[in-house]
Coordinates of C-alpha atoms in Angstrom, one line a residue:
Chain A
X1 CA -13.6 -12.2 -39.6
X2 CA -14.2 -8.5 -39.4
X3 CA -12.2 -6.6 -41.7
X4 CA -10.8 -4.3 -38.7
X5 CA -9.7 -7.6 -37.0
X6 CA -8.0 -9.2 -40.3
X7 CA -6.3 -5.2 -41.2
X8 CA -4.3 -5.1 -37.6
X9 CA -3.6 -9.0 -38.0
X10 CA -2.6 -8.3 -42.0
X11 CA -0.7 -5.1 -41.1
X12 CA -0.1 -4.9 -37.4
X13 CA 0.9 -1.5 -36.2
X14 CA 4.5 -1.2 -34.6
X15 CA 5.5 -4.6 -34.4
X16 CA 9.1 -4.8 -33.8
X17 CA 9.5 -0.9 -33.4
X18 CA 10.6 0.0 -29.8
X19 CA 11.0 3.7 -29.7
X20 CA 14.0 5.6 -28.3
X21 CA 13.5 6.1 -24.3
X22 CA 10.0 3.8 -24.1
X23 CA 9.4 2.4 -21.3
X24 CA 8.0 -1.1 -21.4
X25 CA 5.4 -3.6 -19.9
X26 CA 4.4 -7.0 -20.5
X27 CA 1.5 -9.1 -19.7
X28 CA 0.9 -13.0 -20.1
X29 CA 3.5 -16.1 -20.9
X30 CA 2.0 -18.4 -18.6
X31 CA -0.5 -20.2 -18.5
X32 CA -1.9 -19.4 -21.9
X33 CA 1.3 -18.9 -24.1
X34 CA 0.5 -15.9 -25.3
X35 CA 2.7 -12.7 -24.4
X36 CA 2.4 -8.7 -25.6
X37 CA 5.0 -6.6 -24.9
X38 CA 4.3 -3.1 -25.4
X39 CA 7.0 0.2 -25.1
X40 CA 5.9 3.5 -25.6
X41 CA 7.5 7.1 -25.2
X42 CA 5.6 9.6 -23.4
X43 CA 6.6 12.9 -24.0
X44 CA 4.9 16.1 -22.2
X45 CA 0.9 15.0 -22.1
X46 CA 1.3 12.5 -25.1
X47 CA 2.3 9.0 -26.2
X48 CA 4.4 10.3 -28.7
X49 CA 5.5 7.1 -29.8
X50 CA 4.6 3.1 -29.5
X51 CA 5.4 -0.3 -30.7
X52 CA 5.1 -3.9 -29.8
X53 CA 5.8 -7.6 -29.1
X54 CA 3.7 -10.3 -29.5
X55 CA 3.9 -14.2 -29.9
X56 CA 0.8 -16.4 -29.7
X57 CA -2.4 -16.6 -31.6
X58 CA -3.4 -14.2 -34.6
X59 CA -5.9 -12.4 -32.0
X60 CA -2.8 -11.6 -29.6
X61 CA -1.0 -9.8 -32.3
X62 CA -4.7 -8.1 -33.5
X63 CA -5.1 -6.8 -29.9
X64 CA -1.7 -5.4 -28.9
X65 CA -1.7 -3.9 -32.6
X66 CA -4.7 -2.3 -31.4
X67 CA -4.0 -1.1 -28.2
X68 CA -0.9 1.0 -30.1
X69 CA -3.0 2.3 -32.6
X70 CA -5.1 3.3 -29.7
X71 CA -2.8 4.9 -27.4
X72 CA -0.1 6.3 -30.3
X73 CA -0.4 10.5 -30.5
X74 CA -2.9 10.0 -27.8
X75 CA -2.6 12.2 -24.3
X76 CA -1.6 10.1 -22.2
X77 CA -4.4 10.7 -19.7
X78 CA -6.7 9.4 -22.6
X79 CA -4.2 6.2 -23.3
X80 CA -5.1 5.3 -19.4
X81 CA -8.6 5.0 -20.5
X82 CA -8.0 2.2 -23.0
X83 CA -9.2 -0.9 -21.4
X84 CA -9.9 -4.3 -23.2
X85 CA -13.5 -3.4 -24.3
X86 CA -11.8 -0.5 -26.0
X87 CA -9.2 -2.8 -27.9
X88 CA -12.3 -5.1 -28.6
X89 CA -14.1 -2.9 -30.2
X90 CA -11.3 -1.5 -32.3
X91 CA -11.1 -5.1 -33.3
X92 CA -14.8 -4.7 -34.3
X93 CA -15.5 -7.3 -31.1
X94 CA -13.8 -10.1 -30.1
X95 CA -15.9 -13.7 -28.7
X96 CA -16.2 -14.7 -25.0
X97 CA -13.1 -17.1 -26.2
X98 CA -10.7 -14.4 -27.3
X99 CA -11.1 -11.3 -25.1
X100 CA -8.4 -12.8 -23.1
X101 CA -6.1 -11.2 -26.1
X102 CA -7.7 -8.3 -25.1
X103 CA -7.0 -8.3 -21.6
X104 CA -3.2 -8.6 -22.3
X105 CA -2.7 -6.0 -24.7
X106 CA -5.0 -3.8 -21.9
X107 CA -2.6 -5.5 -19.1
X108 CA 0.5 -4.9 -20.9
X109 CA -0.5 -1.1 -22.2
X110 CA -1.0 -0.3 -18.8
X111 CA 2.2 -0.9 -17.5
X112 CA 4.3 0.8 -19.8
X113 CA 1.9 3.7 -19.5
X114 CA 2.6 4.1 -16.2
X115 CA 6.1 3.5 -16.1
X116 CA 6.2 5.9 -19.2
X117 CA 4.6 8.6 -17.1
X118 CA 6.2 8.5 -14.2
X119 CA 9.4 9.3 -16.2
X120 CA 8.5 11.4 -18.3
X121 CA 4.8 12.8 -17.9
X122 CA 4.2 16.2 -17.9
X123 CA 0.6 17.5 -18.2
X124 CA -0.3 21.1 -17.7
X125 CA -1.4 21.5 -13.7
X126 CA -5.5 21.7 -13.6
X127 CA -8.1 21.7 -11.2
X128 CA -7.6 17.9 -11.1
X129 CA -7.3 15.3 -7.9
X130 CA -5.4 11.9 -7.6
X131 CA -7.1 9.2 -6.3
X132 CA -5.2 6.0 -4.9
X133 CA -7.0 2.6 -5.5
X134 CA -6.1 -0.6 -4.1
X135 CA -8.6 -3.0 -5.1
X136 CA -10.7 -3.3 -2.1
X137 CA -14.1 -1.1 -1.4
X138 CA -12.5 1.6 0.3
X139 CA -10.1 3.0 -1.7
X140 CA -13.3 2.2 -4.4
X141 CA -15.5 4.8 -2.9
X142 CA -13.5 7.0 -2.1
X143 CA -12.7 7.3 -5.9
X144 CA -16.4 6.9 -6.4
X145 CA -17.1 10.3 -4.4
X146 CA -14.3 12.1 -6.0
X147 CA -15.8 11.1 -8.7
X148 CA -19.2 13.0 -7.7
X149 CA -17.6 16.1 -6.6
X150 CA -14.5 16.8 -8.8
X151 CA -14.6 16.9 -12.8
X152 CA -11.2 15.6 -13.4
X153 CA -10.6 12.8 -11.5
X154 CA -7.3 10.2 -12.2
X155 CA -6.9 6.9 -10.6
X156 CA -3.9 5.4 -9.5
X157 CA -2.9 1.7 -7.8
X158 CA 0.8 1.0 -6.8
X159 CA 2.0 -2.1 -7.2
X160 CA 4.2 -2.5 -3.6
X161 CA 4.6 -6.7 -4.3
X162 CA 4.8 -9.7 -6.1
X163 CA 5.0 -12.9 -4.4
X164 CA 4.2 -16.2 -6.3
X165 CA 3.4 -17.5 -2.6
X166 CA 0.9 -14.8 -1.8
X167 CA -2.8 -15.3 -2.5
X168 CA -3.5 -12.7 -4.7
X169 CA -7.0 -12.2 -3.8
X170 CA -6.0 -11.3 -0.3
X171 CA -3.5 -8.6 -1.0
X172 CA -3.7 -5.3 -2.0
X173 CA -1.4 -4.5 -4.2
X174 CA -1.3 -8.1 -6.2
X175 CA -1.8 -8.0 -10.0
X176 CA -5.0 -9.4 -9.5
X177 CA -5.9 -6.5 -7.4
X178 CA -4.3 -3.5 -9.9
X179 CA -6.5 -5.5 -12.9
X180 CA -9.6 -5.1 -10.7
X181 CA -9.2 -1.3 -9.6
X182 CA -8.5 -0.4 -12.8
X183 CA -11.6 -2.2 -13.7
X184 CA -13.5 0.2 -11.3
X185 CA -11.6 2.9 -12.7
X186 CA -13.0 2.6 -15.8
X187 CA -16.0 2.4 -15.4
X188 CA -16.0 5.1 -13.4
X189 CA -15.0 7.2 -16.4
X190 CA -11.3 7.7 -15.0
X191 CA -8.2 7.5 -16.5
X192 CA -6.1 4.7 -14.3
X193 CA -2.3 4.4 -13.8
X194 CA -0.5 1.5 -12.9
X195 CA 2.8 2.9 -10.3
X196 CA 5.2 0.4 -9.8
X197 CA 7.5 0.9 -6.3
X198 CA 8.4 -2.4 -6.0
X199 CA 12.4 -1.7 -5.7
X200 CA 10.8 1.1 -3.3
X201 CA 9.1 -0.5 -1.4
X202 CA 11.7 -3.6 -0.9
X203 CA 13.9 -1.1 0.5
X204 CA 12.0 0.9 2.5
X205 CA 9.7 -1.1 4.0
X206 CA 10.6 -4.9 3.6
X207 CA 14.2 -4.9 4.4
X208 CA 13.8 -2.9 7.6
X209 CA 11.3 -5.3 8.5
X210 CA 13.4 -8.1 8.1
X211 CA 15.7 -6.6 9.5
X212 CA 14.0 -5.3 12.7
X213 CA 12.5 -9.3 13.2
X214 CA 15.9 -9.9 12.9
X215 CA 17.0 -8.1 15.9
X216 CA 13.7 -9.1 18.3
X217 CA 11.8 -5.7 17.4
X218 CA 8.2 -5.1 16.9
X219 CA 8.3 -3.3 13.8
X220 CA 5.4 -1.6 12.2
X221 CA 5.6 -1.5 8.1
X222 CA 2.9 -0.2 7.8
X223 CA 3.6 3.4 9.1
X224 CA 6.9 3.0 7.7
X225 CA 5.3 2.6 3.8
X226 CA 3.2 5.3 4.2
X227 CA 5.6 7.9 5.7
X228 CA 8.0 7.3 2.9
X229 CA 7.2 5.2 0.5
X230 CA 3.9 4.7 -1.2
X231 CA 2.2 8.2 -0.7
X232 CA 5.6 10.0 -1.7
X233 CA 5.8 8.0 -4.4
X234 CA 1.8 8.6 -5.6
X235 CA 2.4 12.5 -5.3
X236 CA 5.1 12.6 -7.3
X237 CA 3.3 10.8 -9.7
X238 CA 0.1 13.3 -8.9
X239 CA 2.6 16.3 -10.2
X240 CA 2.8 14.1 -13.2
X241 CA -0.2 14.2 -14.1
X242 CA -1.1 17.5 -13.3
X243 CA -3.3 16.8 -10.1
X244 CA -2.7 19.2 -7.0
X245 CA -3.7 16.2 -4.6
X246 CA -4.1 12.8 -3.2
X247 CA -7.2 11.4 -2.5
X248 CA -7.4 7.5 -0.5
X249 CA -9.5 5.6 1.5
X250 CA -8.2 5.6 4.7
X251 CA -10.6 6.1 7.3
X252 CA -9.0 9.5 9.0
X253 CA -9.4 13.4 8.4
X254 CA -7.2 16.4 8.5
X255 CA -8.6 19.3 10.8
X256 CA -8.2 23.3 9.5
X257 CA -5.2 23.4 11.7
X258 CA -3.9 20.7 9.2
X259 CA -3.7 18.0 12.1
X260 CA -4.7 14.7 11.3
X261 CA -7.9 14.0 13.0
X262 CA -9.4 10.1 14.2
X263 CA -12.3 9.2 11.4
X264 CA -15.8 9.3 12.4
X265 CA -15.9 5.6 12.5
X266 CA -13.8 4.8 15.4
X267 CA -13.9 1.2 15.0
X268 CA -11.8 1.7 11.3
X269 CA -10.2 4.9 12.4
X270 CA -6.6 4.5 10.8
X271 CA -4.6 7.6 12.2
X272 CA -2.3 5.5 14.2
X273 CA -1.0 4.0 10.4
X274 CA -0.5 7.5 9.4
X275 CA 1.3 9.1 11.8
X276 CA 4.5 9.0 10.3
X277 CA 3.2 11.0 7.1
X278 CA 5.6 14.4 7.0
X279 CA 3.1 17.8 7.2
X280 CA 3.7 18.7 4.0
X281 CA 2.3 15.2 2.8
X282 CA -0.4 15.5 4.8
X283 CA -1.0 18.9 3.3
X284 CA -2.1 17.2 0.1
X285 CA -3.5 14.4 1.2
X286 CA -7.8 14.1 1.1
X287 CA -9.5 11.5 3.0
X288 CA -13.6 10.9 1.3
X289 CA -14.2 8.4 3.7
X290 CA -13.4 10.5 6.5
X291 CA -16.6 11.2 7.6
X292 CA -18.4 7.4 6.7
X293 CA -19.0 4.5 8.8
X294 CA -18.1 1.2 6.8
X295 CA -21.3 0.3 6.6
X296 CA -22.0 3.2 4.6
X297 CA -19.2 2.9 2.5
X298 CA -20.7 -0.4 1.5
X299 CA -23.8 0.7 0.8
X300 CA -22.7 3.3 -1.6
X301 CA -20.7 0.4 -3.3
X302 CA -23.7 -1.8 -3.6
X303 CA -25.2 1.1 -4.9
X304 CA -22.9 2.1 -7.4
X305 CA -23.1 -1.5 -8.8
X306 CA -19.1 -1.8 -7.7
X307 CA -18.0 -5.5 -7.7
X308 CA -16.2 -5.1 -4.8
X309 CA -18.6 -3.7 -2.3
X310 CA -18.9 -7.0 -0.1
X311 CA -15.5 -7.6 -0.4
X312 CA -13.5 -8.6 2.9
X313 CA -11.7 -6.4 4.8
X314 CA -7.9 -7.4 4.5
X315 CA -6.1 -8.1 7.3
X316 CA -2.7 -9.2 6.7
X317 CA -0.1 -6.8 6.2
X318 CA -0.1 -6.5 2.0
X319 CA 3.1 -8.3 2.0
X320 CA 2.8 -11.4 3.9
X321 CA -1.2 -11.9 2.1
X322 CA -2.6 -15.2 2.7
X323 CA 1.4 -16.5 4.2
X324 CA 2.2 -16.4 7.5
X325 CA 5.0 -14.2 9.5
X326 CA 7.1 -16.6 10.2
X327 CA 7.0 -18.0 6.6
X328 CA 7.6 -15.0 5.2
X329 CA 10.7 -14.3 7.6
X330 CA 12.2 -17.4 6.8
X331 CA 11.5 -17.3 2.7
X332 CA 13.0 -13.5 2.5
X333 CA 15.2 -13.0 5.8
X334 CA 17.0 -16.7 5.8
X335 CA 15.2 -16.7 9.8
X336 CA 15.0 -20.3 10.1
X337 CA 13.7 -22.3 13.2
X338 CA 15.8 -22.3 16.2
X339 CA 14.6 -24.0 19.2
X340 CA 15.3 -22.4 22.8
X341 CA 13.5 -22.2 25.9
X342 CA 10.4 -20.2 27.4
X343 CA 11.3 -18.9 30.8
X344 CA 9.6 -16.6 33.1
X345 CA 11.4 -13.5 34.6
X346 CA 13.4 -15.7 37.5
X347 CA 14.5 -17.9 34.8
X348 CA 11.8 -20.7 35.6
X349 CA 11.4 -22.7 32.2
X350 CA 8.0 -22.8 31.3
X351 CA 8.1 -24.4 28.0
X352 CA 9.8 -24.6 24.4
X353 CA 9.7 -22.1 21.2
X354 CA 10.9 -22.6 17.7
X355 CA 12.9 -19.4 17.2
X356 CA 12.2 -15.9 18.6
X357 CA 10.7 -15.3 15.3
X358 CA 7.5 -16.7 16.0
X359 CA 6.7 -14.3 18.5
X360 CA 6.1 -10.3 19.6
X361 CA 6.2 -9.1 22.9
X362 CA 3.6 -9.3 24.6
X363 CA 1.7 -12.5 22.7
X364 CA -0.1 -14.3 24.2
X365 CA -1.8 -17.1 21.5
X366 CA 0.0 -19.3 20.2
X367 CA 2.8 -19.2 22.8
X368 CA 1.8 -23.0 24.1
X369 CA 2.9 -22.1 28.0
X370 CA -0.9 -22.0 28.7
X371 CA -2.5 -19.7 31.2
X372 CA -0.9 -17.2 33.5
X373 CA -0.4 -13.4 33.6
X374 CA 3.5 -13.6 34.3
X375 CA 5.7 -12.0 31.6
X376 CA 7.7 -14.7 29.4
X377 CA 10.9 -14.2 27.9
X378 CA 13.0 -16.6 25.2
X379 CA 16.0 -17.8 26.2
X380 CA 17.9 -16.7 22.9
X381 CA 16.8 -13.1 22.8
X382 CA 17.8 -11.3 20.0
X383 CA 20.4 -8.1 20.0
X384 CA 18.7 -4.8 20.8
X385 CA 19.2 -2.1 18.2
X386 CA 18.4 1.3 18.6
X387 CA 15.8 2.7 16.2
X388 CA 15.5 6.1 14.9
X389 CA 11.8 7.5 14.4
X390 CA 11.1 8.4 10.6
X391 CA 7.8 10.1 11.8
X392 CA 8.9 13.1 13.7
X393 CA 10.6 14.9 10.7
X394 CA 9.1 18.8 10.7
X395 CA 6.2 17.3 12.5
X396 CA 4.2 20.0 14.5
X397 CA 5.6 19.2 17.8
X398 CA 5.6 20.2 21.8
X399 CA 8.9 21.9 22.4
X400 CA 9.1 19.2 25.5
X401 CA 8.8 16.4 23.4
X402 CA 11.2 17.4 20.3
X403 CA 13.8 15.2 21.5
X404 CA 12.0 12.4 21.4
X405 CA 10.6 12.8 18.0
X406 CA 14.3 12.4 16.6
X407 CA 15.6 10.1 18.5
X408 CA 13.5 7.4 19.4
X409 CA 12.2 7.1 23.1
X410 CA 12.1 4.7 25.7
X411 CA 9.0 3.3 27.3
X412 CA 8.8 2.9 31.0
X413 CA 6.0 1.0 32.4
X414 CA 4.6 1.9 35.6
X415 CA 4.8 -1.0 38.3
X416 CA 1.0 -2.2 37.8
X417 CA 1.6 -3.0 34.6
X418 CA 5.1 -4.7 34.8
Chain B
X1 CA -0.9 7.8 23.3
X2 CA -1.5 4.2 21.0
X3 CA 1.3 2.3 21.2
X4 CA -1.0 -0.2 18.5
X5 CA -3.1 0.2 16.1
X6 CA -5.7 -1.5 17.6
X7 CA -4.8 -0.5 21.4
X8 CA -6.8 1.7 23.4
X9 CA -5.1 5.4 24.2
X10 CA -3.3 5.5 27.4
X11 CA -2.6 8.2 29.1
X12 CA 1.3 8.9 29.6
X13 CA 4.3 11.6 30.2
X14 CA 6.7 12.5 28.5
X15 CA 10.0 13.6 29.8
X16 CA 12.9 14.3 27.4
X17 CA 13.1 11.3 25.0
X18 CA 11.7 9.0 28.0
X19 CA 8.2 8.2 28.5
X20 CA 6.2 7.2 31.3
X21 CA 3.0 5.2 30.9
X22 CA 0.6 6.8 33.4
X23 CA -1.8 3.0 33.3
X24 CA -1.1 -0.2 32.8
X25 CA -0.5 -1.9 29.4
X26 CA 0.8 -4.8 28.4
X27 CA 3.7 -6.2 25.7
X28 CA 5.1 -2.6 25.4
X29 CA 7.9 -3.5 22.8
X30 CA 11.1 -1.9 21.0
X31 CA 10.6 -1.1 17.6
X32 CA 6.7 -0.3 18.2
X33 CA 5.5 3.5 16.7
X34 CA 4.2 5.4 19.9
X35 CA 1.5 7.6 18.5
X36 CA 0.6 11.1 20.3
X37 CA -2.3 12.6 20.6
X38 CA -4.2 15.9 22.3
X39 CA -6.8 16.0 24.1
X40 CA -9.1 16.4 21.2
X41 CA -7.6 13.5 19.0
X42 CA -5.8 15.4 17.0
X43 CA -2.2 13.5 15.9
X44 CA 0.6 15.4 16.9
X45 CA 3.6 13.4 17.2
X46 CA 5.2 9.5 17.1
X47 CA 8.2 7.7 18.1
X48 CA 10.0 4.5 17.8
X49 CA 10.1 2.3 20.8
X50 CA 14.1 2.0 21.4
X51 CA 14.0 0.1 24.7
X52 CA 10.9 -0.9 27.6

């Protein structure tokens, strides 16, 4: 046993102690057994103070020991560079057998660090950018070229989520996705926060959703998270942390009149998701990828040795990863099946449905009424609502539009395409 | 104006809140995010769909 590893297991450092205003995180109690708990107190650009929790094998309690002694009187920017290999090594190594220690004190460090700093964090402004990171290759390389053109360079992953039922591989913002962007933080040389807007994002962007499927509209979360949730959320965090903007990987640019612009790649081209992000957001926001084609976002992954560069494109909306719609409505929004009738617009039944839930206007698969160009309605259509728009506010606007920004508009088709 | 993500632009007027689709597209729906554009791409508005 190396005598660093048998010191932190003899005299582990801040066991028991939780500091006055820490914020905590935990990691593990699964699977394994094992669990650290670790609360710390940021205050300023400093851990100023640390302690922890730990039950499990002797190497648990060595590593979250470590990871306090690590972070303790640290700046915090440097605590969010502690990653297992650092608590390893402070162990003086751990086997292939007992690095998963490591991981949870790293796992668990990580979320009261950025919990901690979100609160309380106050580092001095510098010439320093904030770069969002999901997980996937996008939001990768983009942190990969801030990386190349900007000194001072923090990562950050929000954690939107958690669904036992989702497949973690497939979304975003799953703990299996924050663990592998902070990876690639890492080993980028960047410090990496963990932001948790789970409450947030429930309320802003779930709830609504339920609640517009509810009411038979066509929602789109999507523009609603990153209007006011998720990039709100990151900026605050970016004057946290002393960075004067946001850097991500969506596929779109901002012209010098500071109007969001289609990305060179039309084919990923994600303006339409960003529309409802306020001017002054916008003002802050940086897009790397901009200018890329996917391809060559990939190769510059590949390139830069990134684990993730062949990783699929997702394709689900974050939330509903690897479950379907209708699942998801019915787990979180109570919609459960109801059985009407498919009927054409002179009331002809063409066939059955499950609940209106199933469907958005203007599907087409998975209806089961076959063929046919003739609009369909359900027989038990839900209540109309009227919807305000959340993307018009202080939007550059034509004057003969301006009442449609704040007040939602109505559609009307022209008689070809009724 | 996209009325999807994935959509193609259509061409359209808008009059006070209401807007007219100037080509045909199908499954226009309430609660979809009508995204504006100028001639040049540039994003320059959105709205809800309230009724179609």
């Amino acid at each position: 046993m190396d005598e660093r590893f048998e010191d932190h297991l003899r005299h582990p450092r801040g066991r028991g102690r939780e500091p006055d205003g820490a914020h905590a995180g935990a990691a593990g109690g699964s699977a394994c057994g094992d669990l650290v708990r670790i609360s710390l107190r940021v205050e300023g650009d400093r851990v100023a103070a640390a302690g922890f929790e730990a039950s499990g094998c002797g190497t648990t309690i060595a590593a979250a020991s470590a990871a306090v002694e690590l972070a303790e009187g640290a700046p915090f920017l440097d605590a969010a560079r502690i990653g297992s290999s650092d608590i390893a090594s402070e162990l003086g190594g751990l086997s292939p057998g007992k690095l998963h220690a490591a991981d949870l004190a790293a796992d668990a460090l990580a979320v009261a660090l950025g919990k901690a700093v979100a609160a309380n964090g106050a580092a001095p402004p510098a010439d320093r950018i904030l770069v969002a990171m999901s997980g996937g290759v996008d939001s990768a390389v983009a942190a990969l070229l801030c990386a190349r053109s900007h000194a001072d360079v923090v990562a950050v992953t929000v954690e939107l989520w958690r669904d036992p039922h989702n497949d973690g591989e497939r979304s975003c913002c799953s703990a299996s996705a924050v663990h592998g962007a902070r990876g690639v933080a890492h080993r980028l040389g960047m410090a990496h926060l963990t932001l948790d807007v789970r409450d947030a994002f429930r309320a802003g962007v779930v709830d609504p959703y339920l609640a517009d499927h509810a009411a038979g509209l066509t929602p789109n979360p999507c523009i609603r998270c990153n209007g006011s949730v998720r990039l709100d959320a990151m900026l605050a965090l970016a004057d946290r942390v002393g960075a004067g903007a946001l850097a991500t990987g969506h596929y779109a640019r901002v012209g010098d009149d500071g109007l969001l612009r289609p990305a060179l790649d039309e084919a990923k081209d994600q303006t339409y998701m960003l529309a409802g992000v306020a001017p002054a957001t916008l003002a802050r926001l940086r897009f790397p990828l901009g200018r890329l084609r996917k391809p060559a976002v990939r190769a510059l992954a590949a390139e830069a040795g990134i684990a993730v560069a062949n990783k699929p494109d997702s394709q689900d909306l974050c939330f509903l990863a690897g479950t379907g719609r209708a699942a998801f409505l019915a787990r979180h929004g109570g919609m459960r099946d109801r059985a009407g009738a498919i009927v054409d617009r002179s009331g002809r039944r063409l066939g059955g449905h499950r609940g209106h839930h199933h469907f958005t206007v203007g599907q087409r698969k998975g209806v089961g009424v076959g063929g046919g160009t003739g609009s369909r309605s359900t027989s038990s259509p839900p209540t109309r609502a009227r919807t305000r728009s959340p993307s018009g506010r202080g939007r550059r606007w034509p004057p003969s539009a301006s009442r449609c920004a704040g007040s939602g508009c109505t559609a009307t088709r022209t008689p070809s395409s009724a | 104006m996209r009325l999807r993500y994935r959509s193609r632009p259509v061409a359209c007027r808008l009059r006070g809140s209401e807007l007219e689709l100037l080509e045909p597209f199908e499954g226009v729906a309430p609660g979809q995010t009508a995204v504006f554009s100028g001639a040049d791409g540039a994003v320059v508005g959105s709205a809800t769909i309230d009724r179609a």
